[in-house]
PDB file of C-alpha atoms in Angstrom:
ATOM      1  CA  MET A   1     -24.108  -7.994   7.400  1.00  0.00           C
ATOM      2  CA  VAL A   2     -26.718  -5.275   7.917  1.00  0.00           C
ATOM      3  CA  VAL A   3     -24.794  -2.907   5.619  1.00  0.00           C
ATOM      4  CA  GLN A   4     -24.556  -5.507   2.857  1.00  0.00           C
ATOM      5  CA  SER A   5     -28.254  -6.220   3.248  1.00  0.00           C
ATOM      6  CA  TYR A   6     -29.015  -2.582   2.468  1.00  0.00           C
ATOM      7  CA  TYR A   7     -26.809  -2.703  -0.637  1.00  0.00           C
ATOM      8  CA  ASP A   8     -28.702  -5.808  -1.762  1.00  0.00           C
ATOM      9  CA  PHE A   9     -32.023  -4.030  -1.137  1.00  0.00           C
ATOM     10  CA  ALA A  10     -30.973  -0.990  -3.191  1.00  0.00           C
ATOM     11  CA  SER A  11     -29.666  -3.227  -5.956  1.00  0.00           C
ATOM     12  CA  SER A  12     -32.957  -5.067  -6.338  1.00  0.00           C
ATOM     13  CA  ALA A  13     -35.174  -1.999  -5.766  1.00  0.00           C
ATOM     14  CA  GLY A  14     -33.591   0.009  -8.569  1.00  0.00           C
ATOM     15  CA  PHE A  15     -31.483   2.800  -7.078  1.00  0.00           C
ATOM     16  CA  SER A  16     -27.766   3.275  -6.453  1.00  0.00           C
ATOM     17  CA  VAL A  17     -26.088   4.143  -3.164  1.00  0.00           C
ATOM     18  CA  ARG A  18     -23.031   6.253  -2.386  1.00  0.00           C
ATOM     19  CA  LEU A  19     -21.136   6.963   0.806  1.00  0.00           C
ATOM     20  CA  GLY A  20     -22.231  10.181   2.490  1.00  0.00           C
ATOM     21  CA  SER A  21     -20.195  10.606   5.667  1.00  0.00           C
ATOM     22  CA  THR A  22     -18.175   8.593   8.161  1.00  0.00           C
ATOM     23  CA  GLN A  23     -16.923   8.922  11.719  1.00  0.00           C
ATOM     24  CA  ASN A  24     -13.730   7.480  13.149  1.00  0.00           C
ATOM     25  CA  ILE A  25     -12.329   7.223  16.661  1.00  0.00           C
ATOM     26  CA  LEU A  26      -8.686   6.773  17.628  1.00  0.00           C
ATOM     27  CA  ASP A  27      -7.677   3.569  19.382  1.00  0.00           C
ATOM     28  CA  LYS A  28      -5.267   4.716  22.083  1.00  0.00           C
ATOM     29  CA  GLU A  29      -3.621   1.289  22.321  1.00  0.00           C
ATOM     30  CA  THR A  30      -2.822   0.768  18.642  1.00  0.00           C
ATOM     31  CA  GLY A  31      -2.919   4.397  17.459  1.00  0.00           C
ATOM     32  CA  GLN A  32      -5.157   3.368  14.536  1.00  0.00           C
ATOM     33  CA  LYS A  33      -8.452   4.889  13.468  1.00  0.00           C
ATOM     34  CA  ILE A  34     -11.559   2.763  13.870  1.00  0.00           C
ATOM     35  CA  LEU A  35     -14.633   3.374  11.722  1.00  0.00           C
ATOM     36  CA  VAL A  36     -17.665   3.602  14.023  1.00  0.00           C
ATOM     37  CA  MET A  37     -20.304   5.278  11.820  1.00  0.00           C
ATOM     38  CA  LYS A  38     -21.164   5.470   8.137  1.00  0.00           C
ATOM     39  CA  ARG A  39     -24.041   7.167   6.365  1.00  0.00           C
ATOM     40  CA  LEU A  40     -25.190   5.953   2.963  1.00  0.00           C
ATOM     41  CA  LEU A  41     -27.131   8.180   0.581  1.00  0.00           C
ATOM     42  CA  CYS A  42     -29.122   7.676  -2.570  1.00  0.00           C
ATOM     43  CA  SER A  43     -26.919   8.502  -5.559  1.00  0.00           C
ATOM     44  CA  LYS A  44     -29.454  11.171  -6.560  1.00  0.00           C
ATOM     45  CA  GLN A  45     -29.014  13.078  -3.289  1.00  0.00           C
ATOM     46  CA  GLY A  46     -27.666  16.610  -3.693  1.00  0.00           C
ATOM     47  CA  SER A  47     -28.164  19.546  -6.023  1.00  0.00           C
ATOM     48  CA  PRO A  48     -26.980  19.297  -9.655  1.00  0.00           C
ATOM     49  CA  ASN A  49     -25.808  22.936  -9.527  1.00  0.00           C
ATOM     50  CA  LEU A  50     -23.210  21.962  -6.927  1.00  0.00           C
ATOM     51  CA  ILE A  51     -21.871  19.141  -9.070  1.00  0.00           C
ATOM     52  CA  LEU A  52     -21.557  20.725 -12.491  1.00  0.00           C
ATOM     53  CA  PRO A  53     -21.679  24.521 -12.258  1.00  0.00           C
ATOM     54  CA  LEU A  54     -22.474  26.472 -15.388  1.00  0.00           C
ATOM     55  CA  THR A  55     -19.497  27.704 -17.400  1.00  0.00           C
ATOM     56  CA  ASN A  56     -20.165  30.537 -19.868  1.00  0.00           C
ATOM     57  CA  GLY A  57     -23.838  29.654 -19.809  1.00  0.00           C
ATOM     58  CA  THR A  58     -23.272  26.036 -20.830  1.00  0.00           C
ATOM     59  CA  ARG A  59     -22.926  22.707 -19.094  1.00  0.00           C
ATOM     60  CA  ARG A  60     -20.867  19.654 -19.926  1.00  0.00           C
ATOM     61  CA  LYS A  61     -22.667  17.101 -22.071  1.00  0.00           C
ATOM     62  CA  ASN A  62     -22.969  14.381 -19.458  1.00  0.00           C
ATOM     63  CA  GLY A  63     -25.932  13.183 -17.491  1.00  0.00           C
ATOM     64  CA  VAL A  64     -26.789  14.925 -14.237  1.00  0.00           C
ATOM     65  CA  SER A  65     -28.630  12.461 -12.013  1.00  0.00           C
ATOM     66  CA  ARG A  66     -28.807  14.330  -8.703  1.00  0.00           C
ATOM     67  CA  CYS A  67     -32.203  15.795  -7.877  1.00  0.00           C
ATOM     68  CA  GLY A  68     -32.156  16.469  -4.135  1.00  0.00           C
ATOM     69  CA  CYS A  69     -33.348  13.040  -2.984  1.00  0.00           C
ATOM     70  CA  LEU A  70     -33.508  12.853   0.834  1.00  0.00           C
ATOM     71  CA  GLU A  71     -33.109   9.071   1.193  1.00  0.00           C
ATOM     72  CA  SER A  72     -30.352   8.084   3.638  1.00  0.00           C
ATOM     73  CA  ILE A  73     -29.478   5.434   6.178  1.00  0.00           C
ATOM     74  CA  LYS A  74     -27.045   5.613   9.085  1.00  0.00           C
ATOM     75  CA  PHE A  75     -25.177   2.642  10.553  1.00  0.00           C
ATOM     76  CA  LYS A  76     -23.233   2.439  13.826  1.00  0.00           C
ATOM     77  CA  ARG A  77     -20.698  -0.108  14.984  1.00  0.00           C
ATOM     78  CA  ILE A  78     -21.415  -1.948  18.250  1.00  0.00           C
ATOM     79  CA  ASP A  79     -18.595  -1.564  20.802  1.00  0.00           C
ATOM     80  CA  ARG A  80     -15.827  -1.670  18.166  1.00  0.00           C
ATOM     81  CA  SER A  81     -16.900  -5.148  17.088  1.00  0.00           C
ATOM     82  CA  ASP A  82     -17.651  -6.383  13.577  1.00  0.00           C
ATOM     83  CA  LYS A  83     -21.385  -5.977  14.177  1.00  0.00           C
ATOM     84  CA  TRP A  84     -23.309  -2.974  12.855  1.00  0.00           C
ATOM     85  CA  VAL A  85     -26.824  -1.744  13.610  1.00  0.00           C
ATOM     86  CA  THR A  86     -29.155   0.679  11.853  1.00  0.00           C
ATOM     87  CA  ASP A  87     -29.252   3.977  13.753  1.00  0.00           C
ATOM     88  CA  SER A  88     -31.614   6.008  11.548  1.00  0.00           C
ATOM     89  CA  VAL A  89     -33.249   5.646   8.153  1.00  0.00           C
ATOM     90  CA  ASN A  90     -35.159   7.818   5.686  1.00  0.00           C
ATOM     91  CA  LEU A  91     -36.595   5.973   2.696  1.00  0.00           C
ATOM     92  CA  ASP A  92     -38.316   8.974   1.088  1.00  0.00           C
ATOM     93  CA  HIS A  93     -37.266   9.116  -2.550  1.00  0.00           C
ATOM     94  CA  ASN A  94     -38.394  12.007  -4.768  1.00  0.00           C
ATOM     95  CA  HIS A  95     -37.768  10.189  -8.060  1.00  0.00           C
ATOM     96  CA  PRO A  96     -38.899   6.976  -9.769  1.00  0.00           C
ATOM     97  CA  PHE A  97     -36.736   3.879  -9.471  1.00  0.00           C
ATOM     98  CA  THR A  98     -34.884   2.378 -12.385  1.00  0.00           C
ATOM     99  CA  THR A  99     -36.991  -0.085 -14.376  1.00  0.00           C
ATOM    100  CA  LEU A 100     -36.261  -3.804 -14.195  1.00  0.00           C
ATOM    101  CA  SER A 101     -34.887  -3.834 -17.732  1.00  0.00           C
ATOM    102  CA  LYS A 102     -32.271  -1.206 -16.831  1.00  0.00           C
ATOM    103  CA  ILE A 103     -31.333  -2.219 -13.266  1.00  0.00           C
ATOM    104  CA  ARG A 104     -28.197  -3.929 -14.567  1.00  0.00           C
ATOM    105  CA  TYR A 105     -26.876  -0.517 -15.696  1.00  0.00           C
ATOM    106  CA  LEU A 106     -26.787   0.868 -12.143  1.00  0.00           C
ATOM    107  CA  SER A 107     -23.271   1.268 -10.791  1.00  0.00           C
ATOM    108  CA  ILE A 108     -24.222  -0.765  -7.723  1.00  0.00           C
ATOM    109  CA  ASN A 109     -24.912  -3.760  -9.997  1.00  0.00           C
ATOM    110  CA  ARG A 110     -21.809  -3.447 -12.166  1.00  0.00           C
ATOM    111  CA  SER A 111     -18.468  -5.072 -11.432  1.00  0.00           C
ATOM    112  CA  ILE A 112     -15.648  -6.844 -13.258  1.00  0.00           C
ATOM    113  CA  SER A 113     -14.573 -10.218 -11.879  1.00  0.00           C
ATOM    114  CA  HIS A 114     -10.918 -10.979 -11.208  1.00  0.00           C
ATOM    115  CA  THR A 115     -10.802 -13.456 -14.112  1.00  0.00           C
ATOM    116  CA  SER A 116     -12.357 -10.931 -16.498  1.00  0.00           C
ATOM    117  CA  LYS A 117      -9.855  -8.273 -15.392  1.00  0.00           C
ATOM    118  CA  ILE A 118      -6.982 -10.568 -16.323  1.00  0.00           C
ATOM    119  CA  LEU A 119      -8.587 -11.208 -19.716  1.00  0.00           C
ATOM    120  CA  PHE A 120      -9.215  -7.519 -20.475  1.00  0.00           C
ATOM    121  CA  SER A 121      -5.715  -6.523 -19.333  1.00  0.00           C
ATOM    122  CA  SER A 122      -4.144  -9.165 -21.580  1.00  0.00           C
ATOM    123  CA  LEU A 123      -6.161  -8.001 -24.578  1.00  0.00           C
ATOM    124  CA  ALA A 124      -5.322  -4.355 -23.864  1.00  0.00           C
ATOM    125  CA  ASP A 125      -1.606  -5.229 -23.748  1.00  0.00           C
ATOM    126  CA  VAL A 126      -1.812  -6.386 -27.388  1.00  0.00           C
ATOM    127  CA  ASN A 127      -3.831  -3.282 -28.384  1.00  0.00           C
ATOM    128  CA  VAL A 128      -7.217  -4.941 -28.842  1.00  0.00           C
ATOM    129  CA  PRO A 129      -9.791  -2.094 -28.804  1.00  0.00           C
ATOM    130  CA  VAL A 130     -12.128  -2.039 -25.820  1.00  0.00           C
ATOM    131  CA  SER A 131     -15.141  -2.025 -28.150  1.00  0.00           C
ATOM    132  CA  GLN A 132     -13.972  -5.300 -29.675  1.00  0.00           C
ATOM    133  CA  GLN A 133     -13.242  -6.750 -26.220  1.00  0.00           C
ATOM    134  CA  THR A 134     -16.788  -5.898 -25.142  1.00  0.00           C
ATOM    135  CA  ALA A 135     -18.338  -7.435 -28.254  1.00  0.00           C
ATOM    136  CA  ASP A 136     -16.381 -10.705 -27.914  1.00  0.00           C
ATOM    137  CA  PHE A 137     -17.075 -10.928 -24.181  1.00  0.00           C
ATOM    138  CA  SER A 138     -20.767 -10.304 -24.752  1.00  0.00           C
ATOM    139  CA  ASN A 139     -20.967 -13.040 -27.411  1.00  0.00           C
ATOM    140  CA  GLN A 140     -19.288 -15.543 -25.104  1.00  0.00           C
ATOM    141  CA  LEU A 141     -21.799 -14.868 -22.302  1.00  0.00           C
ATOM    142  CA  GLY A 142     -24.878 -14.822 -24.503  1.00  0.00           C
ATOM    143  CA  GLY A 143     -25.530 -11.099 -24.603  1.00  0.00           C
ATOM    144  CA  PRO A 144     -24.615  -7.815 -22.851  1.00  0.00           C
ATOM    145  CA  GLU A 145     -27.221  -8.427 -20.136  1.00  0.00           C
ATOM    146  CA  ASN A 146     -25.024 -11.244 -18.798  1.00  0.00           C
ATOM    147  CA  MET A 147     -21.751  -9.304 -18.703  1.00  0.00           C
ATOM    148  CA  GLY A 148     -22.194  -7.625 -15.328  1.00  0.00           C
ATOM    149  CA  CYS A 149     -20.372  -4.545 -16.629  1.00  0.00           C
ATOM    150  CA  MET A 150     -20.396  -1.999 -19.431  1.00  0.00           C
ATOM    151  CA  THR A 151     -17.902  -0.761 -21.997  1.00  0.00           C
ATOM    152  CA  LEU A 152     -17.332   2.272 -19.768  1.00  0.00           C
ATOM    153  CA  ASP A 153     -16.260   0.017 -16.888  1.00  0.00           C
ATOM    154  CA  ILE A 154     -13.742  -1.806 -19.067  1.00  0.00           C
ATOM    155  CA  ASN A 155     -12.425   1.515 -20.384  1.00  0.00           C
ATOM    156  CA  ASN A 156     -11.938   2.779 -16.834  1.00  0.00           C
ATOM    157  CA  MET A 157     -10.181  -0.430 -15.790  1.00  0.00           C
ATOM    158  CA  VAL A 158      -7.747  -0.253 -18.725  1.00  0.00           C
ATOM    159  CA  ARG A 159      -7.103   3.444 -17.976  1.00  0.00           C
ATOM    160  CA  ASP A 160      -6.367   2.729 -14.312  1.00  0.00           C
ATOM    161  CA  ASP A 161      -4.006  -0.103 -15.265  1.00  0.00           C
ATOM    162  CA  ARG A 162      -2.060   2.286 -17.488  1.00  0.00           C
ATOM    163  CA  ILE A 163      -1.858   4.870 -14.696  1.00  0.00           C
ATOM    164  CA  ASP A 164      -0.538   2.203 -12.319  1.00  0.00           C
ATOM    165  CA  LEU A 165       2.051   1.205 -14.918  1.00  0.00           C
ATOM    166  CA  LYS A 166       3.187   4.816 -15.307  1.00  0.00           C
ATOM    167  CA  ASN A 167       3.524   5.190 -11.539  1.00  0.00           C
ATOM    168  CA  TYR A 168       5.549   1.970 -11.512  1.00  0.00           C
ATOM    169  CA  ASP A 169       7.855   3.392 -14.193  1.00  0.00           C
ATOM    170  CA  VAL A 170       8.344   6.527 -12.078  1.00  0.00           C
ATOM    171  CA  ASP A 171       9.295   4.399  -9.078  1.00  0.00           C
ATOM    172  CA  LEU A 172      11.846   2.565 -11.221  1.00  0.00           C
ATOM    173  CA  ILE A 173      13.566   5.718 -12.464  1.00  0.00           C
ATOM    174  CA  VAL A 174      13.676   7.242  -8.968  1.00  0.00           C
ATOM    175  CA  GLU A 175      15.155   4.002  -7.632  1.00  0.00           C
ATOM    176  CA  ASP A 176      17.760   4.107 -10.392  1.00  0.00           C
ATOM    177  CA  PHE A 177      18.663   7.712  -9.517  1.00  0.00           C
ATOM    178  CA  GLN A 178      19.018   6.776  -5.858  1.00  0.00           C
ATOM    179  CA  MET A 179      21.493   4.052  -6.819  1.00  0.00           C
ATOM    180  CA  LYS A 180      23.441   6.500  -8.981  1.00  0.00           C
ATOM    181  CA  LYS A 181      23.553   8.932  -6.050  1.00  0.00           C
ATOM    182  CA  LEU A 182      25.006   6.216  -3.815  1.00  0.00           C
ATOM    183  CA  GLU A 183      27.621   5.348  -6.422  1.00  0.00           C
ATOM    184  CA  ASN A 184      28.597   8.977  -7.034  1.00  0.00           C
ATOM    185  CA  VAL A 185      27.681  11.749  -4.593  1.00  0.00           C
ATOM    186  CA  GLN A 186      28.086  14.343  -7.372  1.00  0.00           C
ATOM    187  CA  PHE A 187      25.077  12.934  -9.214  1.00  0.00           C
ATOM    188  CA  PHE A 188      22.144  15.297  -8.647  1.00  0.00           C
ATOM    189  CA  TYR A 189      18.409  14.798  -9.025  1.00  0.00           C
ATOM    190  CA  ASP A 190      15.298  16.417  -7.632  1.00  0.00           C
ATOM    191  CA  LEU A 191      11.587  15.781  -8.110  1.00  0.00           C
ATOM    192  CA  VAL A 192       8.267  17.404  -7.285  1.00  0.00           C
ATOM    193  CA  LYS A 193       5.021  15.504  -6.712  1.00  0.00           C
ATOM    194  CA  ASP A 194       1.463  16.815  -6.702  1.00  0.00           C
ATOM    195  CA  ASP A 195      -1.086  16.494  -3.901  1.00  0.00           C
ATOM    196  CA  GLU A 196      -1.983  12.970  -5.039  1.00  0.00           C
ATOM    197  CA  GLY A 197       1.623  11.759  -4.951  1.00  0.00           C
ATOM    198  CA  ARG A 198       2.050  11.663  -8.735  1.00  0.00           C
ATOM    199  CA  LEU A 199       5.199  12.908 -10.407  1.00  0.00           C
ATOM    200  CA  LYS A 200       4.957  16.544 -11.457  1.00  0.00           C
ATOM    201  CA  HIS A 201       8.549  17.528 -12.323  1.00  0.00           C
ATOM    202  CA  LEU A 202      11.834  15.606 -12.400  1.00  0.00           C
ATOM    203  CA  PHE A 203      15.322  17.061 -12.958  1.00  0.00           C
ATOM    204  CA  TRP A 204      18.695  15.316 -13.038  1.00  0.00           C
ATOM    205  CA  ALA A 205      22.326  16.022 -13.953  1.00  0.00           C
ATOM    206  CA  ASP A 206      25.259  13.609 -13.812  1.00  0.00           C
ATOM    207  CA  PRO A 207      28.840  14.689 -12.916  1.00  0.00           C
ATOM    208  CA  THR A 208      29.779  15.130 -16.598  1.00  0.00           C
ATOM    209  CA  MET A 209      26.840  17.476 -17.185  1.00  0.00           C
ATOM    210  CA  ILE A 210      27.717  19.492 -14.097  1.00  0.00           C
ATOM    211  CA  GLU A 211      31.361  19.795 -15.152  1.00  0.00           C
ATOM    212  CA  ASN A 212      30.389  20.836 -18.683  1.00  0.00           C
ATOM    213  CA  TYR A 213      28.178  23.562 -17.240  1.00  0.00           C
ATOM    214  CA  LYS A 214      31.088  24.927 -15.197  1.00  0.00           C
ATOM    215  CA  LEU A 215      33.187  25.123 -18.374  1.00  0.00           C
ATOM    216  CA  PHE A 216      30.599  26.348 -20.898  1.00  0.00           C
ATOM    217  CA  GLU A 217      27.990  28.258 -18.902  1.00  0.00           C
ATOM    218  CA  ASP A 218      28.161  31.383 -21.080  1.00  0.00           C
ATOM    219  CA  SER A 219      25.151  30.354 -23.139  1.00  0.00           C
ATOM    220  CA  VAL A 220      22.339  28.090 -21.930  1.00  0.00           C
ATOM    221  CA  THR A 221      19.136  27.146 -23.764  1.00  0.00           C
ATOM    222  CA  PHE A 222      16.213  25.024 -22.647  1.00  0.00           C
ATOM    223  CA  ASP A 223      15.132  22.693 -25.464  1.00  0.00           C
ATOM    224  CA  THR A 224      11.691  21.069 -25.271  1.00  0.00           C
ATOM    225  CA  THR A 225      11.556  19.644 -28.782  1.00  0.00           C
ATOM    226  CA  TYR A 226      11.086  16.101 -27.551  1.00  0.00           C
ATOM    227  CA  LYS A 227       7.767  15.199 -25.955  1.00  0.00           C
ATOM    228  CA  THR A 228       6.344  11.968 -24.556  1.00  0.00           C
ATOM    229  CA  ASN A 229       2.631  11.507 -25.188  1.00  0.00           C
ATOM    230  CA  VAL A 230       2.419   8.262 -23.201  1.00  0.00           C
ATOM    231  CA  TYR A 231       3.278   9.971 -19.928  1.00  0.00           C
ATOM    232  CA  SER A 232       1.687  13.343 -20.742  1.00  0.00           C
ATOM    233  CA  MET A 233       4.973  15.023 -19.843  1.00  0.00           C
ATOM    234  CA  VAL A 234       7.468  17.149 -21.729  1.00  0.00           C
ATOM    235  CA  PHE A 235      11.130  16.163 -21.897  1.00  0.00           C
ATOM    236  CA  GLY A 236      13.443  19.172 -21.697  1.00  0.00           C
ATOM    237  CA  MET A 237      17.211  19.597 -21.890  1.00  0.00           C
ATOM    238  CA  PHE A 238      19.478  22.410 -20.689  1.00  0.00           C
ATOM    239  CA  CYS A 239      21.959  22.767 -23.538  1.00  0.00           C
ATOM    240  CA  GLY A 240      25.024  24.787 -24.445  1.00  0.00           C
ATOM    241  CA  VAL A 241      27.926  24.788 -26.901  1.00  0.00           C
ATOM    242  CA  ASN A 242      31.423  23.541 -26.076  1.00  0.00           C
ATOM    243  CA  HIS A 243      34.762  24.772 -27.455  1.00  0.00           C
ATOM    244  CA  HIS A 244      34.317  22.516 -30.513  1.00  0.00           C
ATOM    245  CA  ARG A 245      31.017  24.253 -31.292  1.00  0.00           C
ATOM    246  CA  ARG A 246      29.100  21.090 -30.528  1.00  0.00           C
ATOM    247  CA  THR A 247      25.991  20.822 -28.412  1.00  0.00           C
ATOM    248  CA  THR A 248      26.564  19.719 -24.847  1.00  0.00           C
ATOM    249  CA  ILE A 249      23.910  18.872 -22.265  1.00  0.00           C
ATOM    250  CA  PHE A 250      23.951  20.444 -18.800  1.00  0.00           C
ATOM    251  CA  GLY A 251      20.869  18.736 -17.374  1.00  0.00           C
ATOM    252  CA  SER A 252      17.560  17.050 -18.252  1.00  0.00           C
ATOM    253  CA  ALA A 253      14.006  17.276 -16.958  1.00  0.00           C
ATOM    254  CA  PHE A 254      10.512  15.862 -17.256  1.00  0.00           C
ATOM    255  CA  LEU A 255       7.776  18.487 -16.877  1.00  0.00           C
ATOM    256  CA  ARG A 256       4.059  17.932 -16.664  1.00  0.00           C
ATOM    257  CA  TYR A 257       3.203  21.433 -17.890  1.00  0.00           C
ATOM    258  CA  PHE A 258       4.737  24.830 -18.518  1.00  0.00           C
ATOM    259  CA  VAL A 259       4.277  27.980 -16.489  1.00  0.00           C
ATOM    260  CA  ASN A 260       4.402  30.858 -18.944  1.00  0.00           C
ATOM    261  CA  SER A 261       5.505  34.239 -17.662  1.00  0.00           C
ATOM    262  CA  LEU A 262       3.737  37.271 -19.095  1.00  0.00           C
TER     263      LEU A 262
END
C-alpha cells in the first residue's frame, strides 16, 4: 500500500518513477527468493552520457531526459509479510515537474486496458494501421486526452504480440522436430539460442538428406537465396547434384545473421 501511494503521488505531482535497486533473501524452507527491499528513483536520475554515448560525434535523435536528479525513496518489507515501510526518502528534484496539461504523457500515467488490448490486437491481425487505430479509439473516447495511452504504446504492444507469436512458431517447429526424432532416430536437428532464449540458428536433416549426402558429397553449396522477412532470419540449404544432374538437398537451416570470414 505504501509503495502504491508513492506511485500515486508521483503520478499527480508530475514526474515518473523507475526501479533503482532491489534486495532479495533466500527462504531456506522453500528455496525461493523473497524481495525485502526496493529503491525507486526519479526517471531523470542518472547522467545522459551513460545512457546514450556519443558515436562519431553525434547522438541518436531521441529525447534524453536524465539530468542527474537525486530524488529517491527506499522501501523495506516487514518480517517477510505483505506490509512495507518507508526506510529513507530524498525528495530533492533538480528539474521542474511536468505541467498539468502534459501529465497524461508520463509513462507512469499511461497504460492499455485488457479490453483495449484485445481490440488493438484484433485490428492489427487484419492489418489496420496503428495510426488509424489510434484515431478511431480517440474519437470513441472523446479525444486523445481520454485514451490513457499514446500511439507509441499501441505500437509497442503490437510489436510485442508479434514477437510472442514468432516465439510460439519456434516452439511449434521444435516440437515437430522432437516428434520426428522419436519416430526416426536418424532424423537430426540442432538449434542455438541467444542469451534471451530466442532462436538464433536452426539446422535439420532428415534420413533421405543424410543418405543423399553420403552418395553425392563431392560437391556441396550453401544456397541462401530464400529469405524470410517476417522472422528476420535467412533460410539456407546445403545442396548438391545427384547422378541425374538434378539438385538434391543435404540439409536446411534458419540463420539470424551471417558471420563473414575475411
